[in-house]
Coordinates of C-alpha atoms and ligand atoms in Angstrom, one line a residue:
X1 CA 11.5 -18.8 -10.6
X2 CA 10.8 -15.2 -11.6
X3 CA 10.8 -12.0 -9.7
X4 CA 7.2 -10.7 -9.1
X5 CA 6.1 -7.2 -8.2
X6 CA 2.8 -6.9 -6.3
X7 CA 1.0 -3.6 -6.9
X8 CA -2.2 -2.2 -5.5
X9 CA -4.4 -1.2 -8.5
X10 CA -7.0 0.9 -6.7
X11 CA -6.7 3.2 -3.6
X12 CA -4.8 0.8 -1.4
X13 CA -6.2 -1.7 1.0
X14 CA -6.8 -4.2 -1.8
X15 CA -5.5 -7.1 0.1
X16 CA -1.8 -7.1 -0.8
X17 CA -0.9 -8.4 2.7
X18 CA -2.7 -11.7 2.1
X19 CA -1.4 -12.1 -1.4
X20 CA 2.2 -11.3 -0.4
X21 CA 2.0 -13.8 2.4
X22 CA 0.4 -16.4 0.1
X23 CA 3.2 -16.0 -2.5
X24 CA 6.0 -15.8 0.1
X25 CA 6.1 -19.6 0.4
X26 CA 7.7 -19.7 -3.1
X27 CA 9.9 -16.7 -2.6
X28 CA 13.2 -16.4 -0.8
X29 CA 13.2 -12.6 -0.4
X30 CA 10.3 -10.2 0.1
X31 CA 11.2 -6.5 -0.4
X32 CA 9.1 -3.5 0.4
X33 CA 9.8 -0.6 -1.9
X34 CA 7.9 2.6 -0.8
X35 CA 5.6 4.2 1.8
X36 CA 6.0 3.9 5.5
X37 CA 3.9 3.1 8.5
X38 CA 0.9 4.7 6.8
X39 CA 0.3 1.2 5.3
X40 CA -1.5 -1.6 7.0
X41 CA -1.1 -5.1 5.7
X42 CA -3.3 -7.7 7.3
X43 CA -2.6 -11.4 7.2
X44 CA -5.0 -14.0 8.8
X45 CA -3.7 -17.5 9.5
X46 CA -6.5 -19.6 11.1
X47 CA -7.4 -17.8 14.3
X48 CA -4.3 -15.7 14.3
X49 CA -4.2 -12.2 12.7
X50 CA -1.1 -10.1 12.0
X51 CA -1.3 -6.4 11.1
X52 CA 2.0 -5.1 9.7
X53 CA 2.9 -1.6 8.7
X54 CA 6.5 -1.7 7.7
X55 CA 7.9 -5.2 7.7
X56 CA 6.9 -7.2 4.6
X57 CA 4.3 -9.8 5.5
X58 CA 6.6 -12.5 4.2
X59 CA 8.4 -12.4 7.5
X60 CA 5.6 -14.5 9.0
X61 CA 6.9 -17.5 7.0
X62 CA 9.8 -19.1 8.8
X63 CA 13.2 -18.7 7.1
X64 CA 12.1 -16.0 4.6
X65 CA 14.2 -12.9 4.3
X66 CA 12.7 -9.4 4.2
X67 CA 14.1 -6.1 3.0
X68 CA 12.9 -2.6 3.8
X69 CA 14.2 -0.7 0.7
X70 CA 15.6 2.8 0.3
X71 CA 12.3 4.0 -1.0
X72 CA 10.6 3.5 2.3
X73 CA 10.4 6.2 5.0
X74 CA 11.1 4.7 8.3
X75 CA 9.7 5.7 11.7
X76 CA 12.3 4.0 14.0
X77 CA 9.9 3.7 16.9
X78 CA 7.2 2.2 14.7
X79 CA 9.7 -0.3 13.3
X80 CA 11.0 -1.3 16.7
X81 CA 7.5 -1.7 18.0
X82 CA 6.7 -3.9 15.0
X83 CA 9.8 -6.1 15.6
X84 CA 8.6 -6.4 19.2
X85 CA 5.1 -7.2 18.2
X86 CA 6.3 -9.9 15.8
X87 CA 8.6 -11.4 18.5
X88 CA 5.7 -11.5 21.0
X89 CA 3.7 -13.4 18.3
X90 CA 6.5 -15.9 18.0
X91 CA 8.2 -14.5 14.9
X92 CA 11.9 -13.7 15.3
X93 CA 13.3 -11.4 12.7
X94 CA 17.0 -11.8 13.6
X95 CA 19.1 -12.5 10.6
X96 CA 16.0 -12.2 8.3
X97 CA 15.2 -8.5 8.3
X98 CA 17.4 -6.0 6.5
X99 CA 17.0 -2.2 6.3
X100 CA 18.4 0.0 3.6
X101 CA 21.0 2.4 4.8
X102 CA 19.7 4.8 2.2
X103 CA 16.1 4.9 3.5
X104 CA 15.0 8.2 4.9
X105 CA 13.9 8.5 8.5
X106 CA 10.7 10.0 10.0
X107 CA 11.1 12.3 12.9
X108 CA 8.4 13.6 15.3
X109 CA 8.5 17.0 13.5
X110 CA 7.3 15.3 10.4
X111 CA 4.2 13.9 12.1
X112 CA 3.6 17.3 13.7
X113 CA 3.8 19.0 10.4
X114 CA 1.5 16.4 8.8
X115 CA -1.0 16.9 11.6
X116 CA -0.8 20.7 11.6
X117 CA -1.3 20.8 7.8
X118 CA -4.3 18.4 8.0
X119 CA -6.0 20.8 10.4
X120 CA -6.1 23.5 7.7
X121 CA -8.6 23.9 5.0
X122 CA -8.2 21.7 1.9
X123 CA -6.9 18.7 3.7
X124 CA -5.9 15.4 2.1
X125 CA -7.1 13.1 4.8
X126 CA -3.6 11.7 5.5
X127 CA -2.8 9.1 8.1
X128 CA -0.9 11.8 10.0
X129 CA 2.2 9.6 10.2
X130 CA 4.5 12.2 8.8
X131 CA 4.9 10.4 5.5
X132 CA 4.4 13.5 3.2
X133 CA 6.8 15.8 5.2
X134 CA 9.5 13.0 5.4
X135 CA 9.4 12.7 1.6
X136 CA 9.3 16.5 1.3
X137 CA 12.7 16.6 3.2
X138 CA 14.1 13.9 1.0
X139 CA 13.3 15.8 -2.1
X140 CA 14.3 19.1 -0.5
X141 CA 17.7 17.4 0.2
X142 CA 17.6 18.0 3.9
X143 CA 16.3 14.5 4.9
X144 CA 18.2 12.3 7.3
X145 CA 18.9 8.8 6.2
X146 CA 19.6 5.6 8.1
X147 CA 23.3 5.8 7.2
X148 CA 23.5 9.3 8.7
X149 CA 22.0 7.9 11.9
X150 CA 24.7 5.3 12.1
X151 CA 27.3 8.0 12.5
X152 CA 26.8 10.1 15.6
X153 CA 28.7 13.2 14.3
X154 CA 27.1 13.3 10.9
X155 CA 23.7 12.7 12.5
X156 CA 24.3 15.5 15.1
X157 CA 25.2 17.9 12.3
X158 CA 22.3 17.0 10.0
X159 CA 19.7 17.0 12.8
X160 CA 20.8 20.5 14.0
X161 CA 20.4 21.9 10.4
X162 CA 17.1 20.2 9.6
X163 CA 15.5 20.7 13.0
X164 CA 16.2 24.5 12.8
X165 CA 14.4 24.6 9.5
X166 CA 11.5 22.4 10.5
X167 CA 11.1 24.1 13.9
X168 CA 10.8 27.4 12.1
X169 CA 8.0 26.0 9.9
X170 CA 6.2 24.6 12.9
X171 CA 6.5 27.9 14.9
X172 CA 6.1 30.5 12.2
X173 CA 3.6 28.9 9.8
X174 CA 1.6 26.6 12.2
X175 CA 2.1 28.4 15.5
X176 CA 3.2 25.2 17.2
X177 CA 6.1 24.8 19.6
X178 CA 9.2 23.4 18.0
X179 CA 11.2 20.4 19.3
X180 CA 14.3 20.3 21.5
X181 CA 17.5 19.2 19.8
X182 CA 19.1 17.4 22.7
X183 CA 16.0 15.2 23.5
X184 CA 15.6 14.2 19.9
X185 CA 19.3 13.5 19.4
X186 CA 19.5 11.2 22.4
X187 CA 16.3 9.4 21.5
X188 CA 17.5 8.7 17.9
X189 CA 21.0 7.7 19.1
X190 CA 19.2 5.0 21.1
X191 CA 17.2 3.9 18.1
X192 CA 20.5 3.8 16.1
X193 CA 21.9 1.1 18.4
X194 CA 18.8 -1.0 18.3
X195 CA 18.5 -0.8 14.5
X196 CA 22.2 -1.2 13.6
X197 CA 22.2 -5.0 13.3
X198 CA 19.6 -4.7 10.5
X199 CA 21.2 -2.0 8.5
X200 CA 22.9 -2.7 5.2
X201 CA 23.2 -1.6 1.5
X202 CA 20.1 -3.6 0.5
X203 CA 20.5 -2.6 -3.2
X204 CA 23.7 -4.7 -3.3
X205 CA 22.0 -7.4 -1.4
X206 CA 18.9 -7.7 -3.6
X207 CA 20.9 -7.6 -6.8
X208 CA 23.2 -10.4 -5.6
X209 CA 20.2 -12.4 -4.6
X210 CA 18.6 -11.9 -8.1
X211 CA 21.9 -12.9 -9.8
X212 CA 21.7 -16.2 -8.0
X213 CA 18.3 -16.7 -9.5
X214 CA 16.6 -16.7 -6.1
X215 CA 12.9 -15.6 -6.3
X216 CA 12.2 -12.2 -5.0
X217 CA 8.8 -10.6 -4.3
X218 CA 8.6 -6.9 -4.6
X219 CA 5.9 -5.5 -2.3
X220 CA 4.2 -2.2 -2.9
X221 CA 2.1 -0.3 -0.3
X222 CA -1.0 1.8 -1.0
X223 CA -2.2 1.7 -4.7
X224 CA -1.7 3.3 -8.1
X225 CA -4.5 5.7 -7.6
X226 CA -2.6 7.0 -4.5
X227 CA 0.6 7.4 -6.5
X228 CA 2.1 10.9 -6.3
X229 CA 2.4 10.9 -10.1
X230 CA -0.5 8.8 -11.4
X231 CA -3.1 9.0 -8.6
X232 CA -5.8 11.5 -7.9
X233 CA -3.4 14.3 -7.1
X234 CA -3.3 16.0 -4.6
X235 CA -5.3 13.4 -2.8
X236 CA -2.5 10.9 -3.0
X237 CA 0.4 9.7 -0.8
X238 CA 3.9 11.1 -1.4
X239 CA 5.6 8.1 -3.0
X240 CA 5.2 5.8 -6.1
X241 CA 3.3 2.7 -5.3
X242 CA 3.2 2.0 -9.1
X243 CA 5.6 -0.8 -10.3
X244 CA 8.1 1.8 -11.4
X245 CA 8.6 2.7 -7.8
X246 CA 10.0 -0.8 -7.2
X247 CA 13.1 0.0 -9.2
X248 CA 14.0 3.3 -7.5
X249 CA 12.8 2.1 -4.2
X250 CA 15.0 -1.0 -4.1
X251 CA 17.9 -0.1 -6.4
X252 CA 17.3 -2.6 -9.1
X253 CA 17.0 -2.2 -12.9
X254 CA 13.6 -2.5 -14.6
X255 CA 14.9 -5.5 -16.4
X256 CA 15.0 -7.4 -13.1
X257 CA 11.2 -7.4 -12.7
X258 CA 9.8 -10.4 -14.6
X259 CA 6.1 -10.1 -13.8
X260 CA 3.7 -7.6 -12.3
X261 CA 0.6 -8.6 -10.4
X262 CA -2.1 -6.0 -9.8
X263 CA -4.3 -6.5 -6.8
X264 CA -7.9 -5.3 -6.9
X265 CA -11.0 -5.7 -4.8
X266 CA -14.2 -7.0 -6.5
X267 CA -15.5 -3.5 -5.6
X268 CA -13.6 -0.3 -4.6
X269 CA -12.8 1.4 -1.3
X270 CA -11.1 4.6 -0.4
X271 CA -9.9 5.9 3.0
X272 CA -9.0 9.6 3.1
X273 CA -10.4 12.4 1.1
X274 CA -10.6 12.9 -2.7
X275 CA -12.9 12.2 -5.6
X276 CA -14.6 8.8 -5.8
X277 CA -16.9 8.6 -8.8
X278 CA -18.5 5.2 -8.1
X279 CA -19.0 5.7 -4.4
X280 CA -22.3 4.2 -3.0
X281 CA -24.5 6.7 -1.3
X282 CA -27.2 4.3 -0.3
X283 CA -27.4 1.9 2.8
X284 CA -25.5 -0.6 0.6
X285 CA -22.3 1.3 1.4
X286 CA -22.7 0.5 5.1
X287 CA -23.7 -3.1 4.3
X288 CA -20.6 -3.8 2.2
X289 CA -18.4 -1.9 4.7
X290 CA -19.6 -4.1 7.5
X291 CA -19.4 -7.4 5.6
X292 CA -16.0 -6.5 4.2
X293 CA -14.7 -5.0 7.5
X294 CA -13.8 -1.9 5.6
X295 CA -12.0 0.1 8.3
X296 CA -8.5 1.4 8.0
X297 CA -5.9 -1.1 9.3
X298 CA -3.7 1.8 10.4
X299 CA -6.2 4.6 11.4
X300 CA -9.4 2.5 11.9
X301 CA -11.2 5.1 9.8
X302 CA -14.3 3.8 8.0
X303 CA -13.5 3.4 4.3
X304 CA -15.9 4.7 1.6
X305 CA -17.2 2.0 -0.6
X306 CA -18.2 1.9 -4.3
X307 CA -18.8 -0.2 -7.4
X308 CA -15.9 -1.7 -9.4
X309 CA -14.4 1.0 -11.6
X310 CA -13.0 -0.4 -14.8
X311 CA -11.7 3.0 -16.0
X312 CA -9.5 3.2 -12.9
X313 CA -8.2 -0.3 -13.2
X314 CA -7.4 0.1 -16.9
X315 CA -5.3 3.2 -15.9
X316 CA -3.5 1.2 -13.3
X317 CA -2.8 -1.7 -15.7
X318 CA -1.3 0.8 -18.2
X319 CA 0.9 2.9 -15.8
X320 CA 2.2 -0.1 -13.9
X321 CA 2.5 -2.6 -16.8
X322 CA 0.3 -5.1 -14.9
X323 CA 0.4 -8.5 -16.5
X324 CA -2.3 -10.2 -14.5
X325 CA -4.8 -9.3 -11.7
X326 CA -5.7 -10.9 -8.4
X327 CA -9.4 -10.2 -7.4
X328 CA -9.9 -10.0 -3.7
X329 CA -13.0 -10.1 -1.5
X330 CA -15.3 -11.6 -4.1
X331 CA -17.3 -13.2 -1.2
X332 CA -18.2 -9.8 0.2
X333 CA -20.6 -9.4 -2.8
X334 CA -22.2 -12.9 -2.3
X335 CA -25.6 -11.6 -1.0
X336 CA -26.2 -8.8 -3.4
X337 CA -29.2 -8.8 -5.9
X338 CA -27.5 -6.6 -8.4
X339 CA -23.9 -5.6 -8.9
X340 CA -22.7 -2.7 -11.0
X341 CA -19.5 -2.2 -13.0
X342 CA -18.5 1.3 -14.1
X343 CA -17.3 1.1 -17.7
X344 CA -16.8 4.9 -18.4
X345 CA -17.5 8.3 -17.1
X346 CA -20.0 10.9 -18.3
X347 CA -18.4 14.4 -18.3
X348 CA -20.3 17.4 -19.8
X349 CA -22.4 15.2 -22.1
X350 CA -19.3 13.3 -23.3
X351 CA -18.2 9.8 -22.4
X352 CA -14.7 9.5 -21.1
X353 CA -13.0 6.1 -21.2
X354 CA -9.6 7.2 -19.8
X355 CA -8.9 8.3 -16.2
X356 CA -8.8 12.1 -16.3
X357 CA -5.5 13.7 -15.1
X358 CA -7.3 16.7 -13.6
X359 CA -9.0 16.0 -10.3
X360 CA -11.5 18.8 -10.9
X361 CA -12.8 16.9 -13.9
X362 CA -12.9 13.6 -12.0
X363 CA -15.0 15.4 -9.3
X364 CA -17.6 16.1 -12.0
X365 CA -17.6 12.7 -13.7
X366 CA -20.7 10.6 -13.4
X367 CA -20.2 6.8 -13.7
X368 CA -21.7 4.9 -16.6
X369 CA -22.8 1.6 -15.3
X370 CA -23.5 -1.9 -16.5
X371 CA -25.7 -3.9 -14.1
X372 CA -25.0 -7.6 -13.4
X373 CA -27.1 -10.1 -11.6
X374 CA -25.8 -11.1 -8.2
X375 CA -25.1 -14.8 -7.6
X376 CA -26.7 -15.0 -4.2
X377 CA -24.7 -18.0 -3.1
X378 CA -21.8 -18.2 -0.7
X379 CA -18.4 -18.5 -2.4
X380 CA -16.3 -18.8 0.8
X381 CA -15.6 -22.5 0.7
X382 CA -15.0 -22.7 -3.0
X383 CA -11.5 -23.8 -4.0
X384 CA -11.8 -24.2 -7.8
X385 CA -12.7 -21.6 -10.4
X386 CA -15.1 -23.9 -12.2
X387 CA -17.1 -24.4 -8.9
X388 CA -17.9 -20.7 -8.6
X389 CA -21.5 -19.8 -9.4
X390 CA -21.9 -19.0 -13.1
X391 CA -23.1 -15.4 -12.4
X392 CA -19.9 -14.8 -10.4
X393 CA -17.8 -16.2 -13.3
X394 CA -19.6 -13.9 -15.6
X395 CA -18.9 -10.9 -13.4
X396 CA -15.2 -11.9 -13.2
X397 CA -14.8 -12.5 -16.9
X398 CA -16.3 -9.0 -17.5
X399 CA -13.7 -7.5 -15.2
X400 CA -11.0 -9.4 -17.0
X401 CA -12.3 -8.2 -20.4
X402 CA -12.5 -4.5 -19.3
X403 CA -9.1 -4.5 -17.6
X404 CA -7.5 -6.1 -20.7
X405 CA -5.4 -8.6 -18.7
X406 CA -6.0 -12.1 -17.4
X407 CA -7.0 -12.9 -13.8
X408 CA -4.6 -15.3 -11.9
X409 CA -6.1 -15.4 -8.4
X410 CA -9.4 -15.0 -6.7
X411 CA -9.8 -14.5 -3.0
X412 CA -13.0 -15.5 -1.2
X413 CA -12.0 -14.9 2.4
X414 CA -9.3 -13.5 4.7
X415 CA -7.7 -16.9 5.4
X416 CA -4.8 -18.0 3.2
X417 CA -6.7 -21.1 2.2
X418 CA -9.7 -19.1 0.9
X419 CA -7.8 -18.6 -2.4
X420 CA -8.6 -19.8 -5.9
X421 CA -5.6 -20.0 -8.3
X422 CA -6.6 -19.6 -11.9
X423 CA -3.1 -19.7 -13.4
X424 CA -0.4 -21.4 -11.3
X425 CA 2.1 -20.9 -14.0
X426 CA 1.9 -17.1 -13.5
X427 CA 3.4 -17.5 -10.1
X428 CA 6.3 -19.7 -11.1
Ligands
LIG501 P1 -0.4 9.7 3.7 O1 0.2 8.5 3.0 O2 -0.5 9.4 5.2 O3 0.3 11.0 3.4 O4 -1.9 9.9 3.2 C1 -2.2 10.3 1.9 C2 -3.5 9.6 1.4 O5 -3.1 8.2 1.2 C3 -4.7 9.6 2.3 O6 -5.8 9.6 1.5 C4 -4.5 8.3 3.1 O7 -5.8 7.8 3.6 C5 -4.0 7.4 1.9 N1 -3.3 6.2 2.4 C6 -2.1 6.2 2.9 N2 -1.7 4.9 3.2 C7 -2.8 4.2 2.9 C8 -3.0 2.7 2.9 O8 -2.1 1.9 3.3 N3 -4.2 2.3 2.4 C9 -5.1 3.2 2.0 N4 -5.0 4.5 1.9 C10 -3.8 5.0 2.3

């Protein structure tokens, strides 16, 4: 079986949690490669619902092993809370969860800096989980890693240094009180002992597993349009959700990834600020939001909703080398009379077919739409592609044509079973 990388191809919240859980049955290891507890991956199993932020959703499958890679930024309290939450729901992670010793840690000063910065003009609409400031410390080479935390002396030394700098930033730039070293040190030493059993060099581990031909799923968080390089900068997250992020975020070579699956919704949503050319401004936005339960899994913020944007998905397919797409939440469009697809943008009397690099240009872009007839039939119980209404099939085949890659999975409901497989071989 091959190693598959699962990438969000829009602005996150595409339904990666469901797909990862669905595909976990065939995988032995599920590895998260970037982001932090800004993510929210939802899995519905019958009446039961799991919302996970850090631990890969494959953990819900008994016996599956999960890795939190070096590219992830870890808030220890959030991780310990999640382990407890899983245990309370009957999922024991012992011997199945592994944390990279090279992953960077999130500290309270990161969340405080995130929050303080968001209060200023020109905000990004972050989740305020301290993700950006934690990656800032990593790149600034003053970050504190899991391996540092495992050694009290090294940790003490590094925490003193970094805290002095970050307290200065909090106090001088943001007029906020800084944090006390002793309290923070003791709290994190306590976390260290609780996390120690899970800590290892996960790059060695994942490479060994791959050598033995065990199937590995690589799990991205957020989406390509939130990628710090390829997203709508600066309205992005601070990591690389694109497939390339899987290599550096796990310590594997690009030749170890066999296939890349992009996840898209049958429409588009965005939580947080930033340009959104196909956003709906009519009451239809609210209608789709309610039907699709489009509220942030982490922050509960209402998501903005818009029509499917083929320019965006083509961009994601290119920068992530997506081989095939999974289309989620098709059923949310079941009642609509008309459905639109954006095929290009109009900018200053010109038609643009490629996603513009400059956000100021994107802000001025007006979508060029094709209008499709709605199928006005419930798709929620459909199990085979051929049983979908013909108008839904037409809509899907247009998405496939515009994206330039085949579709391999269609989701028509939150439950694992509400899934139509178009190409079983893709997942082998
Ligand atoms: P941050 O990742 O908290 O720094 O937020 C940066 C941007 O990414 C904001 O627009 C957030 O709303 C967005 N974002 C972060 N994580 C997610 C996610 O899991 N789904 C959707 N948007 C996200």
